[in-house]
mmCIF file of C-alpha atoms and ligand atoms in Angstrom:
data_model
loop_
_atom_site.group_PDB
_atom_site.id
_atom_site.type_symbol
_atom_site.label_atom_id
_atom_site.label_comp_id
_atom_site.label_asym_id
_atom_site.label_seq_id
_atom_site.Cartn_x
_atom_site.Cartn_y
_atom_site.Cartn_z
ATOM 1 C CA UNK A 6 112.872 74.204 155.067
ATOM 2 C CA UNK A 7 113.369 70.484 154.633
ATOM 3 C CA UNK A 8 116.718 69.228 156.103
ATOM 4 C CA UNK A 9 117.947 65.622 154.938
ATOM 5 C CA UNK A 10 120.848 63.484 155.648
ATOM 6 C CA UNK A 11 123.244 61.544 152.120
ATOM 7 C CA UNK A 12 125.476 59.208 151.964
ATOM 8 C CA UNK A 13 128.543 60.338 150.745
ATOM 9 C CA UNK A 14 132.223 59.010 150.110
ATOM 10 C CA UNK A 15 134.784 61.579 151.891
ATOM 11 C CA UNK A 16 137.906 61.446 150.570
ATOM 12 C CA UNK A 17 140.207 62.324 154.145
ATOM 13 C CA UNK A 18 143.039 62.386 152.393
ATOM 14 C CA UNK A 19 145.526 61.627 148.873
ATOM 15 C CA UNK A 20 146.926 58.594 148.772
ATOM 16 C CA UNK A 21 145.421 54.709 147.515
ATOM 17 C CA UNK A 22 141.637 53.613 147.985
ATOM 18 C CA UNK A 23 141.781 53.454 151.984
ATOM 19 C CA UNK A 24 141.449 57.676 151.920
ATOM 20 C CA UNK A 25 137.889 57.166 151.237
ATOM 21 C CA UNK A 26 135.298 57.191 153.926
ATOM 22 C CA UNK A 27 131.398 56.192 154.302
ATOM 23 C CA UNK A 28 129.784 59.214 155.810
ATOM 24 C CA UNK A 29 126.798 60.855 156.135
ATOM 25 C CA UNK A 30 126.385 64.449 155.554
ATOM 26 C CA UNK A 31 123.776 66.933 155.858
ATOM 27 C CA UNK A 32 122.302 68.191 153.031
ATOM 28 C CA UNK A 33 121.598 72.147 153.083
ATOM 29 C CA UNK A 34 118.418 73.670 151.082
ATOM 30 C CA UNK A 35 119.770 74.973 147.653
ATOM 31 C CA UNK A 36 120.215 78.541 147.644
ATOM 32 C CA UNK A 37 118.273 80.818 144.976
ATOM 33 C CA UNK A 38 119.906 79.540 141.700
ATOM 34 C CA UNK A 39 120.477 76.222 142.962
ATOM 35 C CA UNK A 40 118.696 72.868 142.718
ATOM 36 C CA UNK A 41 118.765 69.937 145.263
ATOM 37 C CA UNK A 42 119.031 66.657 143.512
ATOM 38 C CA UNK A 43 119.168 62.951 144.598
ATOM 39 C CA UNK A 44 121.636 60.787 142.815
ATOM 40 C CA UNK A 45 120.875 57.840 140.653
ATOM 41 C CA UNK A 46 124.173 57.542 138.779
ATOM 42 C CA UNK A 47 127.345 58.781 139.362
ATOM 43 C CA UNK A 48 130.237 58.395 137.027
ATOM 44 C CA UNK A 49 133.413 57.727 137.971
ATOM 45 C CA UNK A 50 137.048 59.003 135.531
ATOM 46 C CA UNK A 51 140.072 58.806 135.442
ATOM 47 C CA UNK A 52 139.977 62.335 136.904
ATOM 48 C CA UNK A 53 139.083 61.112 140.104
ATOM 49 C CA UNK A 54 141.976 58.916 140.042
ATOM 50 C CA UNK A 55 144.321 61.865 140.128
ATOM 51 C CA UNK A 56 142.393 63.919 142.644
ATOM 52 C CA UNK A 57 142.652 60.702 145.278
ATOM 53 C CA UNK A 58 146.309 60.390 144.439
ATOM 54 C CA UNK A 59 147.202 64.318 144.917
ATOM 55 C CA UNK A 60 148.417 64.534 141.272
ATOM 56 C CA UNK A 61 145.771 67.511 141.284
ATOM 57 C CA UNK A 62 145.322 68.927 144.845
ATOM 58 C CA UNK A 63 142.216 70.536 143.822
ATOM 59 C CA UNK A 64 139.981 69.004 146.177
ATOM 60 C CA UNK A 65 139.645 70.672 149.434
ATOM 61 C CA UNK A 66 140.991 67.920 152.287
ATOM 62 C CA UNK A 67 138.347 66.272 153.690
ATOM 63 C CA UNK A 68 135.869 66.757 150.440
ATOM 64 C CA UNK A 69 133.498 64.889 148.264
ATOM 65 C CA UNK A 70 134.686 63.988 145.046
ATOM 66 C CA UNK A 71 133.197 63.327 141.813
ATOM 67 C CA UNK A 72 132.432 65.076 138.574
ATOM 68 C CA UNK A 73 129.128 63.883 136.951
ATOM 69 C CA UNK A 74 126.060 62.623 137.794
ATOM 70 C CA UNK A 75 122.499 62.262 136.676
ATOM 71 C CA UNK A 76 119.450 61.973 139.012
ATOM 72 C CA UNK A 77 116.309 63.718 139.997
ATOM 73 C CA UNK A 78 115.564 66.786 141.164
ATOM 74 C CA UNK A 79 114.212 67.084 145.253
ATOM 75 C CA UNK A 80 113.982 71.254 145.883
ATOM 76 C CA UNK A 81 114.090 73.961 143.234
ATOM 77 C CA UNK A 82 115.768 77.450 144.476
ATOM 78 C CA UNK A 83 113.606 80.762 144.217
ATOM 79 C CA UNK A 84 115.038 81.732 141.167
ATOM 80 C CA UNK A 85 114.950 78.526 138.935
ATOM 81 C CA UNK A 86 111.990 78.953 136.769
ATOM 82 C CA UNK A 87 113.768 76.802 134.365
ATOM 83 C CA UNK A 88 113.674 73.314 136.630
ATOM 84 C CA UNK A 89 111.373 71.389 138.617
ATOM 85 C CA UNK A 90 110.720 68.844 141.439
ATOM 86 C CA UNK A 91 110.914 65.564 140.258
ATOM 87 C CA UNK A 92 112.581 66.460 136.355
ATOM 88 C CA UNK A 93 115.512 64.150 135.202
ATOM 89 C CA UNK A 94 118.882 66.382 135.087
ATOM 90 C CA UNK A 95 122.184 65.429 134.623
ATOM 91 C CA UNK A 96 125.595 67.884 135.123
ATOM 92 C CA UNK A 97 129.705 67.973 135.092
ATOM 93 C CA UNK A 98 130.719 69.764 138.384
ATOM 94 C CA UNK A 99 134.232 70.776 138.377
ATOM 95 C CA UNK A 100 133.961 72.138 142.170
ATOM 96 C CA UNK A 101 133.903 68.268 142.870
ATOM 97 C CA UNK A 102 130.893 66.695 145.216
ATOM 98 C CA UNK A 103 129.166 64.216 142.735
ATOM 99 C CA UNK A 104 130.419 60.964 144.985
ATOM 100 C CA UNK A 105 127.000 60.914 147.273
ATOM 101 C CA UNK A 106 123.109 60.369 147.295
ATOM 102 C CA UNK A 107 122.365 63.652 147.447
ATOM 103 C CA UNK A 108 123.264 67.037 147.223
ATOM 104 C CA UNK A 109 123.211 71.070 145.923
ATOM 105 C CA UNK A 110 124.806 72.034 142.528
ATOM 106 C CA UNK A 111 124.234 75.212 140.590
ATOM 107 C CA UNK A 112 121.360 75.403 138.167
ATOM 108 C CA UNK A 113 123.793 76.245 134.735
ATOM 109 C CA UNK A 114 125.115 73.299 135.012
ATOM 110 C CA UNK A 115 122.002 71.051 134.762
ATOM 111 C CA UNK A 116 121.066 69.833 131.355
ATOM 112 C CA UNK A 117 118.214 67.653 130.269
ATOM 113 C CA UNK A 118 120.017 63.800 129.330
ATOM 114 C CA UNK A 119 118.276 62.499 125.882
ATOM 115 C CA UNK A 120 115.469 60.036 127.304
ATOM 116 C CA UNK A 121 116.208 57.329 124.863
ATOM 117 C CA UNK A 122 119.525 57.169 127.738
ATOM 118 C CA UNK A 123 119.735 55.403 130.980
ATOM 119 C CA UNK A 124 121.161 56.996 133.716
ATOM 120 C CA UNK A 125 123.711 54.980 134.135
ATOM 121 C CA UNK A 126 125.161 55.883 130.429
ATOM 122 C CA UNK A 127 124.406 59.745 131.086
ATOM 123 C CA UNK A 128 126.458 59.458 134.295
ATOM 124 C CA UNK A 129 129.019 57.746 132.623
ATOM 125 C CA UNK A 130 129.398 59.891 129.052
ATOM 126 C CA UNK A 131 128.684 63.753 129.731
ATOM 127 C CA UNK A 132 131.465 64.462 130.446
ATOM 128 C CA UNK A 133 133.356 62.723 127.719
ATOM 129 C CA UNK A 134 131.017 63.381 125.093
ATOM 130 C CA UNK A 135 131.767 67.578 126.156
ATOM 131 C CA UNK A 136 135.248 66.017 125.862
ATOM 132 C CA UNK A 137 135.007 64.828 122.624
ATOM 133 C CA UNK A 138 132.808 67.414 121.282
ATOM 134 C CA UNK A 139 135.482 70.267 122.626
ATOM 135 C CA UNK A 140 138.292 68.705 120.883
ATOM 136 C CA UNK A 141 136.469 68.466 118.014
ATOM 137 C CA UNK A 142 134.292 70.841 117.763
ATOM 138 C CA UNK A 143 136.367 73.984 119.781
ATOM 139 C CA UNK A 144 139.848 73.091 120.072
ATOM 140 C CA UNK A 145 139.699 72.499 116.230
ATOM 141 C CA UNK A 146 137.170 72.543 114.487
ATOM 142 C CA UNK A 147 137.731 68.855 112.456
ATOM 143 C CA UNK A 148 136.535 69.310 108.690
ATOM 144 C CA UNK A 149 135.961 67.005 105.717
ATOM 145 C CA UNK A 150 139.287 64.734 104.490
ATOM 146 C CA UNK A 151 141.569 66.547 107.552
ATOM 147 C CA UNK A 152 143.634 62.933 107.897
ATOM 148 C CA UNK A 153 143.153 62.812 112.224
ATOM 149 C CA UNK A 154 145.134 60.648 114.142
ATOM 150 C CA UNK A 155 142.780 59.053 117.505
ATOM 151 C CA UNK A 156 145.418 57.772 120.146
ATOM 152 C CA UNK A 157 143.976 55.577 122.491
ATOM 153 C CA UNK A 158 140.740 54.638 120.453
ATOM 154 C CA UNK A 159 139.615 51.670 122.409
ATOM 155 C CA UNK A 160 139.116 53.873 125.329
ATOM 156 C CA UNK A 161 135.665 55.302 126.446
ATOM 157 C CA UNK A 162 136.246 58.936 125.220
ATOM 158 C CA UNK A 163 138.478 57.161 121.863
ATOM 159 C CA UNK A 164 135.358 55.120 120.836
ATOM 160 C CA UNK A 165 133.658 58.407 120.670
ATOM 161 C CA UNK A 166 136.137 60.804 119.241
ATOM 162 C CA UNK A 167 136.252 57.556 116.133
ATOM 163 C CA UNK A 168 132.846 58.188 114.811
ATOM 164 C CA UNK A 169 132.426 61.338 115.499
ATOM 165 C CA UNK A 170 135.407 62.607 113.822
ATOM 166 C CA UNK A 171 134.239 60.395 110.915
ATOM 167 C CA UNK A 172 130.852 62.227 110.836
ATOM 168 C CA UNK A 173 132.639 65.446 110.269
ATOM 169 C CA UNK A 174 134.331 63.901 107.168
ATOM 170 C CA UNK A 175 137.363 62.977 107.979
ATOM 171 C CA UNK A 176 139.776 60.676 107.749
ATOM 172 C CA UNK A 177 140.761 58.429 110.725
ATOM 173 C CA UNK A 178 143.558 56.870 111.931
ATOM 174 C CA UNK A 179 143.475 55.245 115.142
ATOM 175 C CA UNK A 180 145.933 53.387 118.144
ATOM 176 C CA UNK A 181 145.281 51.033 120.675
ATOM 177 C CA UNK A 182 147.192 49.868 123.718
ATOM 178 C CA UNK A 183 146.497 46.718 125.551
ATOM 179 C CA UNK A 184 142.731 46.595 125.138
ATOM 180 C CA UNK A 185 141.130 45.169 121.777
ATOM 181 C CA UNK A 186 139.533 47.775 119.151
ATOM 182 C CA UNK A 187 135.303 47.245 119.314
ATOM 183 C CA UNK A 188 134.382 45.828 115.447
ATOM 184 C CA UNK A 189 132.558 49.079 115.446
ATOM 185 C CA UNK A 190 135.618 51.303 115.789
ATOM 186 C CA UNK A 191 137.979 49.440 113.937
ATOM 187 C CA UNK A 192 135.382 49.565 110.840
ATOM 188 C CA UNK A 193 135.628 53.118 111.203
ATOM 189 C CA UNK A 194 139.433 53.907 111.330
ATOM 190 C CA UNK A 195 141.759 53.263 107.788
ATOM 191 C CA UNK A 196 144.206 51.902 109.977
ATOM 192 C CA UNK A 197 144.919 51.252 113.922
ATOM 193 C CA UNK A 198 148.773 50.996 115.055
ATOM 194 C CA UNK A 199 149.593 49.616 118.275
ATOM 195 C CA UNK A 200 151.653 52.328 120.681
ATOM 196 C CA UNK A 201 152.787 49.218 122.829
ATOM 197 C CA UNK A 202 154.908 49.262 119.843
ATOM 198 C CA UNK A 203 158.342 51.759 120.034
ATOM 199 C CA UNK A 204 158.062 52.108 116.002
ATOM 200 C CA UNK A 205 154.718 52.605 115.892
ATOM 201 C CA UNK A 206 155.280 56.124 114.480
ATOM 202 C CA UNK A 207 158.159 55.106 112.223
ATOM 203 C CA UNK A 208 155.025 53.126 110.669
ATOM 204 C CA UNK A 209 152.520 55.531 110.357
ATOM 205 C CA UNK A 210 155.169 57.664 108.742
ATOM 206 C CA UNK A 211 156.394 55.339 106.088
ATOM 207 C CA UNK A 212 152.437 54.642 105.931
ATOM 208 C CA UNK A 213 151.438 58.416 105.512
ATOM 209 C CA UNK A 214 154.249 60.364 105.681
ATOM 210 C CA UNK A 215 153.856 63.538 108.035
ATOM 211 C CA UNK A 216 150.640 64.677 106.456
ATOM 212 C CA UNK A 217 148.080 64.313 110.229
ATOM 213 C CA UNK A 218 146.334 67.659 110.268
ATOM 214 C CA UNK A 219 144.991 66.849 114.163
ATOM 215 C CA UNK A 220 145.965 64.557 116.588
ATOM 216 C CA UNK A 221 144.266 63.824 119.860
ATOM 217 C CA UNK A 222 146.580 62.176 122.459
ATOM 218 C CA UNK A 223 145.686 61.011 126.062
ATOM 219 C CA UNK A 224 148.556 58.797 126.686
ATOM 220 C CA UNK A 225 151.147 61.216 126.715
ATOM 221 C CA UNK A 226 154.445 59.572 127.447
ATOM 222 C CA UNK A 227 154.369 56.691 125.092
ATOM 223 C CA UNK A 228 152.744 58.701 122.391
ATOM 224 C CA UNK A 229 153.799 62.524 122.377
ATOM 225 C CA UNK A 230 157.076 62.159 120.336
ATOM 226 C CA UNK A 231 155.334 60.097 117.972
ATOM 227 C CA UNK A 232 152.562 62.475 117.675
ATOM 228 C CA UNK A 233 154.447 65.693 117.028
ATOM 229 C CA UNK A 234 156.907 63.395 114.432
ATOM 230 C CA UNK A 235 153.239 62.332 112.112
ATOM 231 C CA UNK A 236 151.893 66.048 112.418
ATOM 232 C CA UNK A 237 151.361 67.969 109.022
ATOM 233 C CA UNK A 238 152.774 70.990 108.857
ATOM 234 C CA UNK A 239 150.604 73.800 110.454
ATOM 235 C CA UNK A 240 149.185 70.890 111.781
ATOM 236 C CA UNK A 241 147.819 70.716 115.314
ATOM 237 C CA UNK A 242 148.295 68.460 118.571
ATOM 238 C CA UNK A 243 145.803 68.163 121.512
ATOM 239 C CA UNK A 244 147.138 66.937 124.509
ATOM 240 C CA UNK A 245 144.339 66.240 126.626
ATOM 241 C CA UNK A 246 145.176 63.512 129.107
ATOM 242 C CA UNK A 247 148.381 61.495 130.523
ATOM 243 C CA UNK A 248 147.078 57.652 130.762
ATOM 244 C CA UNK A 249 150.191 56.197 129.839
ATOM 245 C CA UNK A 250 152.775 58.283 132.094
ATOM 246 C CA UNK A 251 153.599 62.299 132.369
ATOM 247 C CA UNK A 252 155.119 63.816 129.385
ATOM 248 C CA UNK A 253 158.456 65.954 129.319
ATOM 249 C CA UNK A 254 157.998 69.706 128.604
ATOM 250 C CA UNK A 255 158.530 70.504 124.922
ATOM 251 C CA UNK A 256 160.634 73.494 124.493
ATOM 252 C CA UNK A 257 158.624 75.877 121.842
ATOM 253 C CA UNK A 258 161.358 75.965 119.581
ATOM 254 C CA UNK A 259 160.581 72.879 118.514
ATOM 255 C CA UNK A 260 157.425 73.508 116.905
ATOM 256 C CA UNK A 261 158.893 75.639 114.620
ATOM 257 C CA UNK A 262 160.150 73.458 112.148
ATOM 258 C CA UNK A 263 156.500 72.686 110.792
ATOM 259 C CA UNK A 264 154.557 75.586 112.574
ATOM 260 C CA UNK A 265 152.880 73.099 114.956
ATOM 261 C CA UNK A 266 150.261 74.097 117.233
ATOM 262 C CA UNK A 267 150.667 71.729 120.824
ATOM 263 C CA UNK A 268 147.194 72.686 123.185
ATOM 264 C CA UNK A 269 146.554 71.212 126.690
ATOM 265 C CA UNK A 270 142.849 71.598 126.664
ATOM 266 C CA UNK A 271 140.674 71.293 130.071
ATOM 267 C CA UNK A 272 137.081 70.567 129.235
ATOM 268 C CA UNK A 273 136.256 72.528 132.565
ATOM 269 C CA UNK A 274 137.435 75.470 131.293
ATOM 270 C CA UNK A 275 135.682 75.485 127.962
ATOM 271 C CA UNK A 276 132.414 74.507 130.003
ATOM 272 C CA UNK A 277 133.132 78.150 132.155
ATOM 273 C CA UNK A 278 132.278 79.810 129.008
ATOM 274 C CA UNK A 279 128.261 79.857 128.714
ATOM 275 C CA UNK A 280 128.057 80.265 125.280
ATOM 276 C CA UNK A 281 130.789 77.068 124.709
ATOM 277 C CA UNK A 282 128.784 75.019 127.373
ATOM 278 C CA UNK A 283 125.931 75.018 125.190
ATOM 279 C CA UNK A 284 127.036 74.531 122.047
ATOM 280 C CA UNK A 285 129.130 71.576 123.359
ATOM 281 C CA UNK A 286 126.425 70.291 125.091
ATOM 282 C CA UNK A 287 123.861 70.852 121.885
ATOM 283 C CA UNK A 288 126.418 69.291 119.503
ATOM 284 C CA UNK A 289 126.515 66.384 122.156
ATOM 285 C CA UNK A 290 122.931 65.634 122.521
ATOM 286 C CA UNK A 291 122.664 65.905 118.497
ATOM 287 C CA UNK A 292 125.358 63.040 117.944
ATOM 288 C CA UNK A 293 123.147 60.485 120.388
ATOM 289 C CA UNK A 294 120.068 61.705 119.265
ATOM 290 C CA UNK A 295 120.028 62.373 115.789
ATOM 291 C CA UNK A 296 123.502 60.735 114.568
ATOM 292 C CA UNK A 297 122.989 57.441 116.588
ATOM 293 C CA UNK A 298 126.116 58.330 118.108
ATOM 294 C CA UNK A 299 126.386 54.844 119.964
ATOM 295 C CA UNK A 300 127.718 55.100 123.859
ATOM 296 C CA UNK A 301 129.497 52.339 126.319
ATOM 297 C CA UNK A 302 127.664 50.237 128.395
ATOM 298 C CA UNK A 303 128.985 51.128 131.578
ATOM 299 C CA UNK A 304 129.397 48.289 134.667
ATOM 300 C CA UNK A 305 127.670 49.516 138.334
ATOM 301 C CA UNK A 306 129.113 49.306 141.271
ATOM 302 C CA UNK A 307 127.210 50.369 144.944
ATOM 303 C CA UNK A 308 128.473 53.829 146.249
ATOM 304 C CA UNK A 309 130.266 52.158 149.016
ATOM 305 C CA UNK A 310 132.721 50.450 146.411
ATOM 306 C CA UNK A 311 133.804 53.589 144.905
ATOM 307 C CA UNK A 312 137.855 52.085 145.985
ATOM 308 C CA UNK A 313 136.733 49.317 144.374
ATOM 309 C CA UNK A 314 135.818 51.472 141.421
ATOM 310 C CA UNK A 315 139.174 53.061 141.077
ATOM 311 C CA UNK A 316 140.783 49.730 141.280
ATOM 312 C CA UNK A 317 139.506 48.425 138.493
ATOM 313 C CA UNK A 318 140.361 51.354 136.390
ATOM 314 C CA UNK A 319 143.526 51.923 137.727
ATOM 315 C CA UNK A 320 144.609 48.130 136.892
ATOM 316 C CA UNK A 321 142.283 48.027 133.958
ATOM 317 C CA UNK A 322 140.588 45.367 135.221
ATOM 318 C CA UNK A 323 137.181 46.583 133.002
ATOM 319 C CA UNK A 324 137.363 47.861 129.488
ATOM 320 C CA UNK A 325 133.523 49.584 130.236
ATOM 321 C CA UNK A 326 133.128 52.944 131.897
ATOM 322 C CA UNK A 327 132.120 52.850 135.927
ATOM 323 C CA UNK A 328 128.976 53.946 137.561
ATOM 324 C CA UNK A 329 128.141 53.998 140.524
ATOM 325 C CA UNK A 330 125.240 53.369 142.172
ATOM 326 C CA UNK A 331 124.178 55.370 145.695
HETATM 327 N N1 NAP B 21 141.493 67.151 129.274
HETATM 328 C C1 NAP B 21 140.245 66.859 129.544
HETATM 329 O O1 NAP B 21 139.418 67.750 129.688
HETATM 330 C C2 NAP B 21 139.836 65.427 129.680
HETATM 331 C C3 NAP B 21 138.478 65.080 129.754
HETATM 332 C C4 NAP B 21 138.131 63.720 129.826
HETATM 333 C C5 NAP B 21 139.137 62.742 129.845
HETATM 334 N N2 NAP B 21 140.438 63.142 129.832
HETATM 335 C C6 NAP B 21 141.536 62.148 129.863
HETATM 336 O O2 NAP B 21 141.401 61.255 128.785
HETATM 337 C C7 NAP B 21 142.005 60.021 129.132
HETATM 338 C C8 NAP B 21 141.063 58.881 128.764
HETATM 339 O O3 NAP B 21 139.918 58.949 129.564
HETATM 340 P P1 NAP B 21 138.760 57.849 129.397
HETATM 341 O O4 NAP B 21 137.689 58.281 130.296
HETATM 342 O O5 NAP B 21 138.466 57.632 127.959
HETATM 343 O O6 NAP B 21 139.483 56.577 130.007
HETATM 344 P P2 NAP B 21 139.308 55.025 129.729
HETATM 345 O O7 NAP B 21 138.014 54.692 129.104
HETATM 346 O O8 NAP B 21 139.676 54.321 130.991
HETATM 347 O O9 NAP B 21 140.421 54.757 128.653
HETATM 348 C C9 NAP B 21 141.780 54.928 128.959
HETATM 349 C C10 NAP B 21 142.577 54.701 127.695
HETATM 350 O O10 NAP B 21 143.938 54.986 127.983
HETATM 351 C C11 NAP B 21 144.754 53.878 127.604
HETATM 352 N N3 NAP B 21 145.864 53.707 128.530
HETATM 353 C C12 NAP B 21 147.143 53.887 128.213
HETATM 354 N N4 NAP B 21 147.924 53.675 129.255
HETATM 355 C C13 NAP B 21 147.141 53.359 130.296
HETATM 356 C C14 NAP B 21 147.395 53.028 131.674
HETATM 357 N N5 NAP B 21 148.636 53.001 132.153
HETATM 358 N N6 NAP B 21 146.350 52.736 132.466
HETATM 359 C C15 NAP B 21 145.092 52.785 131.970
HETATM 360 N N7 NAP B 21 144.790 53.095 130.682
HETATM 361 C C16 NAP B 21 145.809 53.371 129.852
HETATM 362 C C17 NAP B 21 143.816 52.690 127.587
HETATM 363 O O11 NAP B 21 144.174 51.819 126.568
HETATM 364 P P3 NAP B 21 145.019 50.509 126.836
HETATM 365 O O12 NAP B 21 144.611 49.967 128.195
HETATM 366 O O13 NAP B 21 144.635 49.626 125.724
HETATM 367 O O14 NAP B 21 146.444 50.961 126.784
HETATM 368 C C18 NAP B 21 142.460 53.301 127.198
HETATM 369 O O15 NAP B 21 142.301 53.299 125.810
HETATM 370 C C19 NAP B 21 142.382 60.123 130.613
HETATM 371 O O16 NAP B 21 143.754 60.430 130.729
HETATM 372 C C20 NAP B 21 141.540 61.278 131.100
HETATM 373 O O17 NAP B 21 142.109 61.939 132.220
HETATM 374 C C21 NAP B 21 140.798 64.445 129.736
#
């Protein structure tokens, strides 16, 4: 039984950057449907952000955290005929543990990253190109000339949702914040309103009237309102992250007036589902491999500066996804 030692950031607590902690941890053999793999990316989200902070307690105090990673696989469990020592895998782990060199995670949840990738992309855009693909894909299925509103389209999982939302055929509509729209993305979208901007939906409305048959927000606060005020009726609203600020509940009455639909998707939960896991990850692998899909460039940092990591995203001090580097 071989026994080995990883580096790993320990998160001791929630609070700012100082509750992380250099350690290193045994690594156990994998158990029977399990795979030991050594890290050569991790990618670091927004996620992580609110596990360190306590805004989800779902990381057990003192844990690892982290969500995806790519690297290459060290021990294969007895019943893994599907993997083997020294294969390139890549997986999203929502029991947390991705922050280290090394480590045990389940065999479902491996998949096989498109070669033409580097790791340091993979470990950077699994998880939002499952994100993208579920909104599009599972939370509604987007279809040719829906009018779709992209909030937040200069962001990593934005610049995705843009084209492939477009390769579905329809039309696209994005906002920005702070950061600049990539010529790419802005070539893509008929228009791109600024949500620094109070009246931005008072625009979009004189612009197109309430006609958006699906809107993806992950601002929240500074965008909700607006969203639900541009939605077609029996049009529908995915709420699927809070960047700009927690949003008030909306009372269910108030979807009545056009028959909205409001969803709070959790790509972890459509990844529980086998059968959604694949498809998402299939539909994924087809838009970089066969649809050119095009992914960020992400900026490395060593594992050690994982606060540093959150720093910068937390004071969006980089416009490029994180990796980081054990
Ligand atoms: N529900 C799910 O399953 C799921 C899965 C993946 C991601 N998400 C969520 O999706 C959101 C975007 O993730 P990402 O990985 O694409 O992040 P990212 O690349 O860092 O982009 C964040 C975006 O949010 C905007 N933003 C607005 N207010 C912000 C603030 N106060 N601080 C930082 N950014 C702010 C940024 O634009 P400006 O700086 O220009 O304003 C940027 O476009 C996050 O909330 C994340 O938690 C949810």
């Amino acid at each position: 039984m071989k026994q080995s030692f990883s580096k790993a950031i320990v998160q001791t607590g929630y609070g700012d950057r100082n509750v992380f902690e250099v350690q290193h941890l045994q690594v156990p053999p994998p158990g029977p449907r399990e795979v030991r793999i050594r890290h050569t990316a991790v990618g670091v989200n927004f996620h992580d952000i609110y596990v360190r902070t306590g805004l989800y307690k779902i990381l057990a105090i003192p844990g690892i955290p982290g969500i995806e990673a790519v690297g290459e696989i060290t021990e294969v469990g007895s019943e893994v005929p599907a993997w083997r020592v020294g294969q390139r895998a890549a997986y999203v782990d929502r029991g947390y543990g991705a922050y280290c060199e090394e480590r045990v995670v389940a065999e479902n949840l491996l998949i096989a990253p498109p070669s033409i990738l580097s790791d340091q992309v993979v470990a950077t855009s699994l998880l939002r190109g499952l994100t993208a693909a579920m909104l599009l894909e599972q939370v509604y299925h987007v279809k040719d000339d829906d009018l779709c509103l992209i909030h937040a389209a200069a962001g990593s999982t934005g610049a995705l949702l843009v084209p492939w939302a477009r390769h579905l055929g329809a039309r696209v509509v994005g906002t920005i914040g702070q950061r600049p729209l990539a010529p790419e993305t802005a070539a893509l979208c008929e228009h791109v309103y600024s949500y620094a901007d109070a009246h931005w939906s008072e625009q979009a409305l004189a612009e197109y009237g309430p006609h958006f048959q699906y809107i993806c927000d992950s601002v929240g606060a500074p965008t909700l309102e607006g969203s639900l005020a541009v939605a077609a009726r029996c049009g529908h609203v995915a709420l699927f992250g809070q960047s700009g600020g927690m949003v008030e509940d909306i009372p269910v009455r108030a979807l009545a007036a056009k028959s909205l639909s409001v969803t709070r998707p959790n790509v972890f939960d459509y990844l529980s589902d086998d059968e959604r896991r694949r498809a998402m990850t299939r539909s994924f692998i087809v838009m970089v491999e066969r649809q050119g899909l095009s992914l960020p460039e992400p900026v490395s940092l060593p594992l050690d500066k994982a606060g540093e990591a959150h720093k910068m995203l937390e004071e969006r001090l980089t416009q490029a996804p994180i990796a980081l580097i054990p």
